[in-house]
Each structure stands twice: as C-alpha cells, then as structure tokens.
Amino acid sequence: DRLERVSVAGKDYDCDEWTNITPKILSYVGRNLHTQKDHPIYIVKEAIVQHFYSSYVKSRGVPLFAVFDNLSPVVTVKQNFDSLLTPKDHVSRNRSENYYINKNTVLRAHTSAHEHELIRSGLSAFLMVGDVYRRDTIDATHFPVFHQLEGVRLFNSQQLFSKCEGNTADLTLFENGQETADKQMCHTLETSKLLEFNLKQTIEDCVKHLFGKDVECKWVEAYFPFTHPSFELEIKYNGEWIEMLGCGILKQQILNEAGACDQVAWAFGLGLERLSMKLFDIPDIRYMWTTDDSFLSQFKNHEDFKSIQFKPILSKQPAVANDIAFWIPNDYAMNDFYDLVRSVDDGLVQTVTLVDTFVHSESGKQSHCYRIYYRHTSRALTQAEVNNLHNRIKDAAESQLNVKGRW
Ligand code: PHE
C-alpha cells in the first residue's frame, strides 16, 4: 500500500523505499509561521532581523545582511548533507531522523542546507529563516516542525584584518598547517581567533538585544560536520541554563566548493521556537500551531516585543496518563511510534515517554512500554475522548508498525 507519487508544495515526487513523509507532516508544509504577521515566531524573527539591519550597514546605509525567508523546505540530500560534508554513515542521515520524500529528496532538517547555494551566488553576509523538519520525541518542547534562523558572514583578508594595528601586511588567512582544537588545517591561528571573536560578539549582541544586557552567556565546545571549531551557546534565563544555538567557523572546503576560496566565514543557526517560548513564557510548543484566536490575539498590536507577556490558556486540568505496551520487531525505531502518535493525534497528546523496556528470557523478544500524557492546550478532556484516541493509537500501532500489543 505504498504511495507511488507524493505532491509537496505544488510539485510531484516519485516515492521509493526511503519515503517516510506522512500526510500529517505534509499538512505543515506551507504554513510558514515565520512569515505570518503577529505570530510569535514572526515577532522574534523580526526582532532579530531588525537588530541585524540596524547594527550592520555597508556604505550608504545598505544593510550588510541579506535576508531570505522563502527558500523551499524541499531540498536534495546533497544540499542537506553532502554539501555540508556530513559523512555518508553519519546518524543524522538516518531514515529514523528525517522526513524523506524519496532517497534523493528530503524536507530540510536545518537551514544550513542552503549555505552552499547562497555562498555560490556571491553573497557575503546573509540570514535565512525557515521551517525545518525532524523526527523526534513528543513533549512540551518538541514538535516535528520548527523554525530556524541562520546567519553566515564571509570575510576576505582585508575585511578580517582591517581593525588590526601595526604591520598587517604580514597577516594571512591561510597556511599549510595542522588542525588543532582552535583551528582548521588551512587557517592561520589569527584567522580562526578573529573569526571566533567576531562570531561570538555578533551572537552575544543579538542575544542581549532580545533578553536584555544582563543576560548570562556560556560558550560550550560542540561538533558539527561543517564547522571547526564549533560552539554552542547556553543562556541563563529565569535561573535556568538553556541551549540556544549552534555555530562555528565554516569548513574551508565548503567555501572552496562554493567558489569563495579567497574568503573565510562563520555560521550560526538558532531555533526560533526555543527563543520565543522563553521570551513570551509559552509553556507548550503546540501553541505555535493553533489557529485559535485566544492565542494569536495576545500577540497583536504590540509596538515592541518586550511588552508582550503571554497568559496561557492551558487547561488547569492535570494531564491524563495512559500506558501502552507492545513487543517490538527487530527493525523498530522509537521515532516510528512517535510519528504514528503524531499522525493519529488531533491535538490531545502532550508528552510520550518510554517508561519500561523488557526482554523475554526465553524468546529474547523485546517489549517497550510508553506512557502517553493527554492534555489539550486550551480545554479539559473527557475520559471518553481520551479512551477513544488511546484505542486508535493501539490499533494503528498493530496495523502499521508490525508490533504485537500487550493489552
Ligand atoms: N545546522 C545546525 C543545527 O541545526 C546549527 C548550525 C548552524 C551549526 C550553523 C553550526 C553552524 O543543529
């Protein structure tokens, strides 16, 4: 019963054994929350874009960073992974992590997928904003679609060293050296350190614009296949450290392949849901997708994002927990179950957690038990509708996942 063709964003694609995109996920393509005026995602995006427009200008007041917010989320595997030097066997390519349209085409898992093409087009500084898609767990902060804002800035030798004093003629971008924790093989230490400084400064200024100048920032070492060195930023907000973004010095090979071999660059990518949930105190990521006016109206007519304070309409009713246990087949991935729940659910499921695993001593068969927490974002649930959905999840699990129910 496999699909032959699937239509995404107005174009038809052939399906194959890689296809795992669901109708539910397709229904989110084109919603473009980041271009919907007065939506919290749009408000945060605008705040960041305006900050970059006013802080970085070329001559005659032209903004330095060009902004792209309608690049198609349908990309090639080449764009999403190969162009970013992701190893062929890297887990991030797995079918269980992504929504594949077919073996060559995927819903982008990050806005970094467009770095190569935009660098190739000759830009030297740009921001990209868009919806990205990842198969993931189910809880108040995870949704299979979210939004990223990515920034990339290129420098030639003169631009990078222009603020250095003394005999800058001796400074060079490149050397034939060794890779260390601080730099890539072909970069001089000066190149890497100046880029790192500029990158961290740019991001900290942006974060201060959003959260106030007293916000505490902590830089943590990280790994991405397409940057070195790489960092993550955590910020302390309401007493809690939260991971805000990933960034780093772009691998020179990416610039070389995009025709910018005499330039170096940094890049960062941040999650707009995280930011906006913290900034406006939104307790559940599902709010982002409601079309309910009691949610959206709270973000209307605000001159300044700083004056917005969200009042949750989340039902005071506690969540209803219901367990589901089954024997799993060998090729089972937890994300298969999470996606199935997402497909059947019509807005009632808040969280799903694996509460128990068990191996049968004789058959060696494995069983998983999940606890599903039912809680609507704005109204109380009846026991009957919870039972009904729970039973539909059980039926769908047995018929679609090849699991054997223990009920
Ligand atoms: N694309 C990375 C992610 O989605 C974030 C990132 C962007 C990291 C740019 C480094 C440079 O996690």
Short mmCIF file of C-alpha atoms and ligand atoms in Angstrom, two decimals:
data_model
loop_
_atom_site.label_atom_id
_atom_site.label_comp_id
_atom_site.label_asym_id
_atom_site.label_seq_id
_atom_site.Cartn_x
_atom_site.Cartn_y
_atom_site.Cartn_z
CA ASP A 1 0.00 0.00 0.00
CA ARG A 2 2.92 2.33 -0.65
CA LEU A 3 2.37 5.72 -2.23
CA GLU A 4 3.52 6.00 -5.85
CA ARG A 5 3.75 9.77 -6.06
CA VAL A 6 3.51 12.49 -3.49
CA SER A 7 2.80 16.16 -4.02
CA VAL A 8 4.74 18.59 -1.81
CA ALA A 9 4.49 22.37 -2.08
CA GLY A 10 2.88 22.09 -5.50
CA LYS A 11 5.39 19.68 -7.05
CA ASP A 12 5.12 15.93 -7.63
CA TYR A 13 7.79 13.47 -6.49
CA ASP A 14 8.28 9.74 -7.04
CA CYS A 15 8.14 7.65 -3.89
CA ASP A 16 10.53 4.83 -3.11
CA GLU A 17 11.68 2.69 -0.18
CA TRP A 18 13.05 5.84 1.52
CA THR A 19 9.72 7.67 1.55
CA ASN A 20 8.53 8.21 5.12
CA ILE A 21 6.81 11.59 4.97
CA THR A 22 3.26 11.41 6.41
CA PRO A 23 0.11 13.32 5.41
CA LYS A 24 0.18 15.00 8.82
CA ILE A 25 3.68 16.37 8.19
CA LEU A 26 2.68 17.44 4.67
CA SER A 27 -0.11 19.50 6.20
CA TYR A 28 2.50 21.71 7.91
CA VAL A 29 4.43 22.47 4.72
CA GLY A 30 3.40 25.93 3.57
CA ARG A 31 2.03 27.14 6.91
CA ASN A 32 5.10 29.44 7.10
CA LEU A 33 4.59 30.65 10.66
CA HIS A 34 7.72 32.78 10.25
CA THR A 35 6.04 34.99 7.65
CA GLN A 36 2.68 35.25 9.41
CA LYS A 37 2.36 38.74 10.84
CA ASP A 38 1.76 38.83 14.63
CA HIS A 39 2.72 35.18 15.11
CA PRO A 40 5.25 34.79 17.97
CA ILE A 41 7.73 33.10 15.60
CA TYR A 42 7.43 36.04 13.19
CA ILE A 43 7.81 38.56 16.02
CA VAL A 44 11.09 37.02 17.21
CA LYS A 45 12.36 36.70 13.65
CA GLU A 46 11.57 40.37 13.01
CA ALA A 47 13.29 41.44 16.24
CA ILE A 48 16.46 39.62 15.16
CA VAL A 49 16.34 40.81 11.55
CA GLN A 50 15.81 44.44 12.64
CA HIS A 51 18.72 44.11 15.05
CA PHE A 52 20.99 42.93 12.22
CA TYR A 53 19.67 45.62 9.84
CA SER A 54 20.43 48.40 12.30
CA SER A 55 23.73 47.05 13.66
CA TYR A 56 25.47 46.14 10.41
CA VAL A 57 25.41 48.51 7.46
CA LYS A 58 27.52 48.89 4.37
CA SER A 59 28.17 52.24 2.77
CA ARG A 60 25.14 54.43 2.07
CA GLY A 61 23.10 52.73 4.79
CA VAL A 62 22.55 49.48 2.88
CA PRO A 63 22.07 46.55 5.31
CA LEU A 64 25.04 44.17 5.28
CA PHE A 65 22.97 41.01 5.79
CA ALA A 66 20.58 39.96 3.01
CA VAL A 67 17.50 38.11 4.33
CA PHE A 68 15.92 35.00 2.77
CA ASP A 69 12.71 33.70 4.26
CA ASN A 70 11.02 31.82 1.45
CA LEU A 71 13.50 29.20 0.31
CA SER A 72 11.64 25.92 -0.27
CA PRO A 73 11.86 23.37 2.58
CA VAL A 74 12.07 20.62 -0.04
CA VAL A 75 15.80 20.07 -0.64
CA THR A 76 18.08 17.42 -2.05
CA VAL A 77 20.07 15.03 0.10
CA LYS A 78 23.05 16.73 -1.47
CA GLN A 79 22.00 20.13 -0.10
CA ASN A 80 21.03 18.86 3.35
CA PHE A 81 24.04 16.60 3.93
CA ASP A 82 26.69 16.26 1.17
CA SER A 83 27.26 19.98 0.60
CA LEU A 84 27.89 20.27 4.35
CA LEU A 85 30.41 17.41 4.41
CA THR A 86 28.20 15.16 6.54
CA PRO A 87 29.88 11.71 6.44
CA LYS A 88 27.95 9.09 4.41
CA ASP A 89 27.38 6.95 7.51
CA HIS A 90 26.53 9.80 9.90
CA VAL A 91 23.43 9.12 12.06
CA SER A 92 21.90 12.46 11.12
CA ARG A 93 21.17 10.97 7.66
CA ASN A 94 19.09 8.10 9.05
CA ARG A 95 15.56 7.48 7.87
CA SER A 96 14.56 7.39 11.52
CA GLU A 97 15.73 11.02 11.97
CA ASN A 98 14.36 12.71 8.83
CA TYR A 99 11.32 13.01 6.61
CA TYR A 100 12.39 11.65 3.25
CA ILE A 101 10.27 12.28 0.16
CA ASN A 102 12.45 9.78 -1.68
CA LYS A 103 16.07 8.70 -1.49
CA ASN A 104 17.34 11.93 -3.08
CA THR A 105 14.85 14.38 -1.62
CA VAL A 106 14.14 15.36 1.97
CA LEU A 107 12.38 18.04 3.98
CA ARG A 108 15.33 20.12 5.17
CA ALA A 109 16.49 19.23 8.68
CA HIS A 110 18.24 22.59 9.05
CA THR A 111 18.55 25.88 7.22
CA SER A 112 22.26 25.12 6.73
CA ALA A 113 21.06 23.15 3.67
CA HIS A 114 21.10 26.45 1.72
CA GLU A 115 24.56 27.67 2.70
CA HIS A 116 26.30 26.30 -0.38
CA GLU A 117 23.88 27.81 -2.94
CA LEU A 118 23.78 31.24 -1.27
CA ILE A 119 27.56 31.45 -0.95
CA ARG A 120 27.85 30.37 -4.57
CA SER A 121 25.52 33.19 -5.59
CA GLY A 122 28.16 35.64 -4.39
CA LEU A 123 26.62 36.90 -1.15
CA SER A 124 28.99 37.81 1.63
CA ALA A 125 26.55 38.11 4.53
CA PHE A 126 23.06 36.67 4.83
CA LEU A 127 20.32 35.45 7.17
CA MET A 128 17.99 32.59 6.30
CA VAL A 129 14.73 31.85 8.09
CA GLY A 130 12.59 28.80 7.52
CA ASP A 131 10.70 25.76 8.69
CA VAL A 132 12.81 22.64 9.33
CA TYR A 133 11.67 19.05 9.87
CA ARG A 134 12.98 16.34 12.20
CA ARG A 135 11.53 13.12 13.52
CA ASP A 136 11.73 13.39 17.28
CA THR A 137 10.30 12.63 20.70
CA ILE A 138 6.97 14.03 21.86
CA ASP A 139 6.88 16.54 24.70
CA ALA A 140 6.13 20.17 25.50
CA THR A 141 9.25 21.47 23.73
CA HIS A 142 9.48 19.13 20.71
CA PHE A 143 7.50 19.23 17.51
CA PRO A 144 8.48 17.59 14.20
CA VAL A 145 8.47 21.01 12.53
CA PHE A 146 10.25 24.03 13.94
CA HIS A 147 11.88 27.20 12.65
CA GLN A 148 15.50 28.21 12.40
CA LEU A 149 17.24 31.48 11.76
CA GLU A 150 20.69 31.01 10.33
CA GLY A 151 23.40 33.60 9.77
CA VAL A 152 26.53 33.38 7.62
CA ARG A 153 29.23 36.03 7.22
CA LEU A 154 32.21 35.86 4.88
CA PHE A 155 35.42 37.88 5.15
CA ASN A 156 38.30 38.42 2.78
CA SER A 157 41.74 39.08 4.19
CA GLN A 158 41.36 42.85 4.16
CA GLN A 159 37.97 42.74 5.92
CA LEU A 160 39.13 40.35 8.62
CA PHE A 161 42.40 42.11 9.41
CA SER A 162 41.32 45.72 8.83
CA LYS A 163 40.93 46.52 12.54
CA CYS A 164 44.33 45.09 13.48
CA GLU A 165 47.10 47.62 14.13
CA GLY A 166 50.69 47.51 13.02
CA ASN A 167 52.14 45.76 10.01
CA THR A 168 49.04 43.88 8.90
CA ALA A 169 50.65 43.06 5.57
CA ASP A 170 52.22 40.05 7.30
CA LEU A 171 48.84 38.64 8.32
CA THR A 172 47.47 35.92 6.06
CA LEU A 173 44.21 34.00 6.07
CA PHE A 174 45.69 30.67 5.08
CA GLU A 175 48.64 28.44 5.88
CA ASN A 176 49.60 24.88 5.20
CA GLY A 177 49.46 23.76 8.83
CA GLN A 178 47.95 21.40 11.34
CA GLU A 179 44.40 21.09 12.56
CA THR A 180 44.15 21.82 16.30
CA ALA A 181 41.25 22.31 18.70
CA ASP A 182 41.42 26.02 17.82
CA LYS A 183 41.63 25.98 14.04
CA GLN A 184 41.36 24.17 10.74
CA MET A 185 44.43 22.88 8.93
CA CYS A 186 44.45 25.62 6.29
CA HIS A 187 43.60 28.57 8.56
CA THR A 188 46.16 30.61 10.46
CA LEU A 189 45.53 30.91 14.19
CA GLU A 190 44.91 34.65 13.69
CA THR A 191 42.16 33.90 11.14
CA SER A 192 40.44 31.41 13.38
CA LYS A 193 40.62 33.53 16.53
CA LEU A 194 39.44 36.73 14.84
CA LEU A 195 36.52 34.88 13.23
CA GLU A 196 35.63 33.23 16.53
CA PHE A 197 35.72 36.57 18.32
CA ASN A 198 33.56 38.26 15.70
CA LEU A 199 31.09 35.37 15.67
CA LYS A 200 30.67 35.26 19.46
CA GLN A 201 30.41 39.04 19.66
CA THR A 202 27.75 39.14 16.96
CA ILE A 203 25.68 36.47 18.68
CA GLU A 204 26.03 37.90 22.18
CA ASP A 205 24.94 41.33 20.94
CA CYS A 206 21.88 39.75 19.35
CA VAL A 207 21.01 37.77 22.49
CA LYS A 208 21.36 40.93 24.60
CA HIS A 209 19.01 42.74 22.26
CA LEU A 210 16.42 40.02 22.91
CA PHE A 211 16.88 39.18 26.58
CA GLY A 212 18.42 42.36 27.99
CA LYS A 213 22.05 43.32 28.54
CA ASP A 214 22.41 41.39 31.80
CA VAL A 215 21.69 38.01 30.28
CA GLU A 216 24.38 35.44 31.17
CA CYS A 217 26.01 33.61 28.25
CA LYS A 218 28.07 30.41 28.39
CA TRP A 219 30.01 29.04 25.39
CA VAL A 220 30.36 25.27 25.18
CA GLU A 221 32.51 23.29 22.74
CA ALA A 222 30.47 21.40 20.14
CA TYR A 223 30.75 19.33 16.98
CA PHE A 224 29.17 19.85 13.57
CA PRO A 225 30.45 18.21 10.39
CA PHE A 226 30.54 21.57 8.58
CA THR A 227 32.29 23.83 11.12
CA HIS A 228 35.54 23.79 13.07
CA PRO A 229 35.92 24.91 15.74
CA SER A 230 32.24 24.61 16.74
CA PHE A 231 30.38 26.03 19.72
CA GLU A 232 27.03 26.01 21.39
CA LEU A 233 25.62 28.93 23.31
CA GLU A 234 23.71 28.47 26.54
CA ILE A 235 21.97 31.38 28.19
CA LYS A 236 20.74 31.66 31.74
CA TYR A 237 17.15 32.74 31.82
CA ASN A 238 14.92 32.70 34.91
CA GLY A 239 17.63 30.76 36.73
CA GLU A 240 17.85 28.02 34.12
CA TRP A 241 20.60 27.33 31.53
CA ILE A 242 19.12 26.74 28.09
CA GLU A 243 20.84 25.71 24.87
CA MET A 244 20.18 28.40 22.34
CA LEU A 245 22.17 27.79 19.17
CA GLY A 246 24.98 26.04 17.34
CA CYS A 247 27.70 27.83 15.44
CA GLY A 248 31.29 27.75 14.27
CA ILE A 249 33.92 28.58 11.68
CA LEU A 250 32.77 27.23 8.32
CA LYS A 251 34.94 24.42 6.93
CA GLN A 252 37.09 25.90 4.18
CA GLN A 253 36.22 23.06 1.79
CA ILE A 254 32.61 24.30 1.74
CA LEU A 255 33.70 27.80 0.74
CA ASN A 256 36.11 26.42 -1.85
CA GLU A 257 33.40 24.22 -3.41
CA ALA A 258 31.05 27.22 -3.49
CA GLY A 259 33.60 29.33 -5.37
CA ALA A 260 34.72 31.52 -2.44
CA CYS A 261 38.24 30.19 -1.98
CA ASP A 262 39.77 33.56 -1.05
CA GLN A 263 37.33 34.09 1.81
CA VAL A 264 36.70 32.63 5.26
CA ALA A 265 33.38 32.53 7.13
CA TRP A 266 31.44 31.86 10.28
CA ALA A 267 27.89 30.49 10.58
CA PHE A 268 25.27 30.10 13.29
CA GLY A 269 21.82 28.52 13.45
CA LEU A 270 19.28 29.17 16.16
CA GLY A 271 15.87 27.73 16.99
CA LEU A 272 13.09 30.31 16.95
CA GLU A 273 10.60 28.21 18.97
CA ARG A 274 13.02 27.94 21.90
CA LEU A 275 13.67 31.66 21.86
CA SER A 276 10.08 32.63 21.52
CA MET A 277 8.84 30.19 24.19
CA LYS A 278 11.35 31.67 26.66
CA LEU A 279 10.75 35.25 25.65
CA PHE A 280 6.96 35.10 25.90
CA ASP A 281 6.64 32.33 28.50
CA ILE A 282 4.81 29.95 26.20
CA PRO A 283 4.60 26.62 28.07
CA ASP A 284 3.84 24.20 25.22
CA ILE A 285 5.19 24.17 21.66
CA ARG A 286 1.81 23.04 20.30
CA TYR A 287 0.52 26.58 20.84
CA MET A 288 2.62 27.68 17.87
CA TRP A 289 0.38 25.70 15.54
CA THR A 290 -3.03 26.67 16.89
CA THR A 291 -5.23 28.88 14.80
CA ASP A 292 -7.14 29.74 17.96
CA ASP A 293 -7.65 33.46 18.32
CA SER A 294 -7.33 33.32 22.12
CA PHE A 295 -3.68 32.50 21.47
CA LEU A 296 -2.86 34.62 18.41
CA SER A 297 -4.71 37.74 19.59
CA GLN A 298 -2.30 38.03 22.52
CA PHE A 299 0.49 38.91 20.10
CA LYS A 300 -1.36 41.54 18.10
CA ASN A 301 -0.77 45.28 18.12
CA HIS A 302 2.47 45.35 20.02
CA GLU A 303 4.90 48.09 19.12
CA ASP A 304 7.69 46.36 21.00
CA PHE A 305 8.17 42.63 21.53
CA LYS A 306 9.36 43.39 25.06
CA SER A 307 5.87 44.38 26.15
CA ILE A 308 4.31 41.02 25.22
CA GLN A 309 3.51 38.70 28.11
CA PHE A 310 1.63 35.57 27.18
CA LYS A 311 -1.13 34.31 29.51
CA PRO A 312 -1.51 30.59 28.94
CA ILE A 313 -4.96 29.29 28.34
CA LEU A 314 -3.69 25.81 29.11
CA SER A 315 -6.38 23.89 30.86
CA LYS A 316 -5.86 23.70 34.63
CA GLN A 317 -6.90 20.08 34.33
CA PRO A 318 -3.92 17.80 35.03
CA ALA A 319 -2.72 15.55 32.20
CA VAL A 320 -4.31 12.11 31.89
CA ALA A 321 -1.67 9.34 31.69
CA ASN A 322 -2.33 6.09 29.84
CA ASP A 323 0.18 3.33 29.15
CA ILE A 324 0.68 1.26 26.04
CA ALA A 325 3.00 -1.78 25.80
CA PHE A 326 3.96 -3.98 22.86
CA TRP A 327 6.54 -6.45 21.56
CA ILE A 328 8.75 -4.74 19.01
CA PRO A 329 10.13 -6.18 15.76
CA ASN A 330 13.89 -6.10 15.03
CA ASP A 331 13.83 -3.11 12.69
CA TYR A 332 11.79 -0.96 15.09
CA ALA A 333 12.77 2.67 15.80
CA MET A 334 11.15 4.67 18.60
CA ASN A 335 10.58 7.56 16.22
CA ASP A 336 8.30 5.24 14.21
CA PHE A 337 5.97 5.10 17.19
CA TYR A 338 6.23 8.84 17.88
CA ASP A 339 5.33 9.59 14.27
CA LEU A 340 2.40 7.25 14.40
CA VAL A 341 1.10 9.01 17.52
CA ARG A 342 1.55 12.36 15.76
CA SER A 343 -0.42 11.08 12.78
CA VAL A 344 -3.39 9.82 14.76
CA ASP A 345 -3.47 12.59 17.37
CA ASP A 346 -5.70 15.58 16.84
CA GLY A 347 -4.12 17.88 19.40
CA LEU A 348 -4.62 15.89 22.61
CA VAL A 349 -1.19 14.34 23.20
CA GLN A 350 1.32 16.46 25.13
CA THR A 351 4.07 14.00 26.03
CA VAL A 352 5.11 10.43 25.30
CA THR A 353 7.84 8.77 27.36
CA LEU A 354 9.37 5.32 27.28
CA VAL A 355 8.76 4.06 30.84
CA ASP A 356 9.89 0.44 30.62
CA THR A 357 11.76 -1.99 28.39
CA PHE A 358 11.76 -5.72 28.94
CA VAL A 359 13.43 -8.71 27.28
CA HIS A 360 11.60 -12.01 27.48
CA SER A 361 14.06 -14.54 28.96
CA GLU A 362 13.09 -17.41 26.64
CA SER A 363 12.08 -15.86 23.32
CA GLY A 364 14.55 -12.98 23.58
CA LYS A 365 11.78 -10.73 22.32
CA GLN A 366 11.83 -7.09 23.44
CA SER A 367 8.91 -5.13 24.75
CA HIS A 368 8.51 -1.35 25.12
CA CYS A 369 6.06 0.39 27.40
CA TYR A 370 5.20 4.05 26.69
CA ARG A 371 3.26 6.45 28.86
CA ILE A 372 1.13 8.88 26.91
CA TYR A 373 0.08 12.09 28.64
CA TYR A 374 -3.11 13.53 27.24
CA ARG A 375 -3.63 17.24 27.70
CA HIS A 376 -5.20 19.77 25.38
CA THR A 377 -3.65 23.25 25.16
CA SER A 378 -6.88 25.07 25.97
CA ARG A 379 -9.70 22.85 27.19
CA ALA A 380 -10.49 19.94 29.51
CA LEU A 381 -10.63 16.43 28.06
CA THR A 382 -13.34 13.87 28.62
CA GLN A 383 -12.39 10.33 29.62
CA ALA A 384 -14.29 9.09 26.58
CA GLU A 385 -12.27 11.04 24.03
CA VAL A 386 -9.01 10.04 25.71
CA ASN A 387 -10.02 6.37 25.60
CA ASN A 388 -11.10 6.68 22.02
CA LEU A 389 -7.78 8.19 20.91
CA HIS A 390 -5.78 5.74 23.02
CA ASN A 391 -7.55 2.84 21.32
CA ARG A 392 -6.95 4.32 17.89
CA ILE A 393 -3.24 4.59 18.71
CA LYS A 394 -3.19 0.92 19.78
CA ASP A 395 -4.93 -0.20 16.59
CA ALA A 396 -2.69 1.88 14.37
CA ALA A 397 0.45 0.60 16.13
CA GLU A 398 -0.52 -3.01 15.48
CA SER A 399 -1.60 -2.45 11.91
CA GLN A 400 1.22 -0.12 10.80
CA LEU A 401 4.28 -0.88 12.93
CA ASN A 402 4.26 -4.64 12.96
CA VAL A 403 4.29 -4.66 16.77
CA LYS A 404 2.37 -7.13 18.94
CA GLY A 405 0.20 -5.40 21.52
CA ARG A 406 0.33 -6.48 25.17
CA TRP A 407 -3.20 -5.50 26.02
N1 PHE B 1 22.58 23.42 11.46
C1 PHE B 1 22.92 23.23 12.86
C2 PHE B 1 21.74 22.55 13.57
O1 PHE B 1 20.66 22.56 13.05
C3 PHE B 1 23.21 24.53 13.54
C4 PHE B 1 24.45 25.20 13.00
C5 PHE B 1 24.33 26.17 12.01
C6 PHE B 1 25.69 24.88 13.48
C7 PHE B 1 25.47 26.80 11.52
C8 PHE B 1 26.83 25.48 13.01
C9 PHE B 1 26.71 26.45 12.02
O2 PHE B 1 21.88 22.00 14.65
#
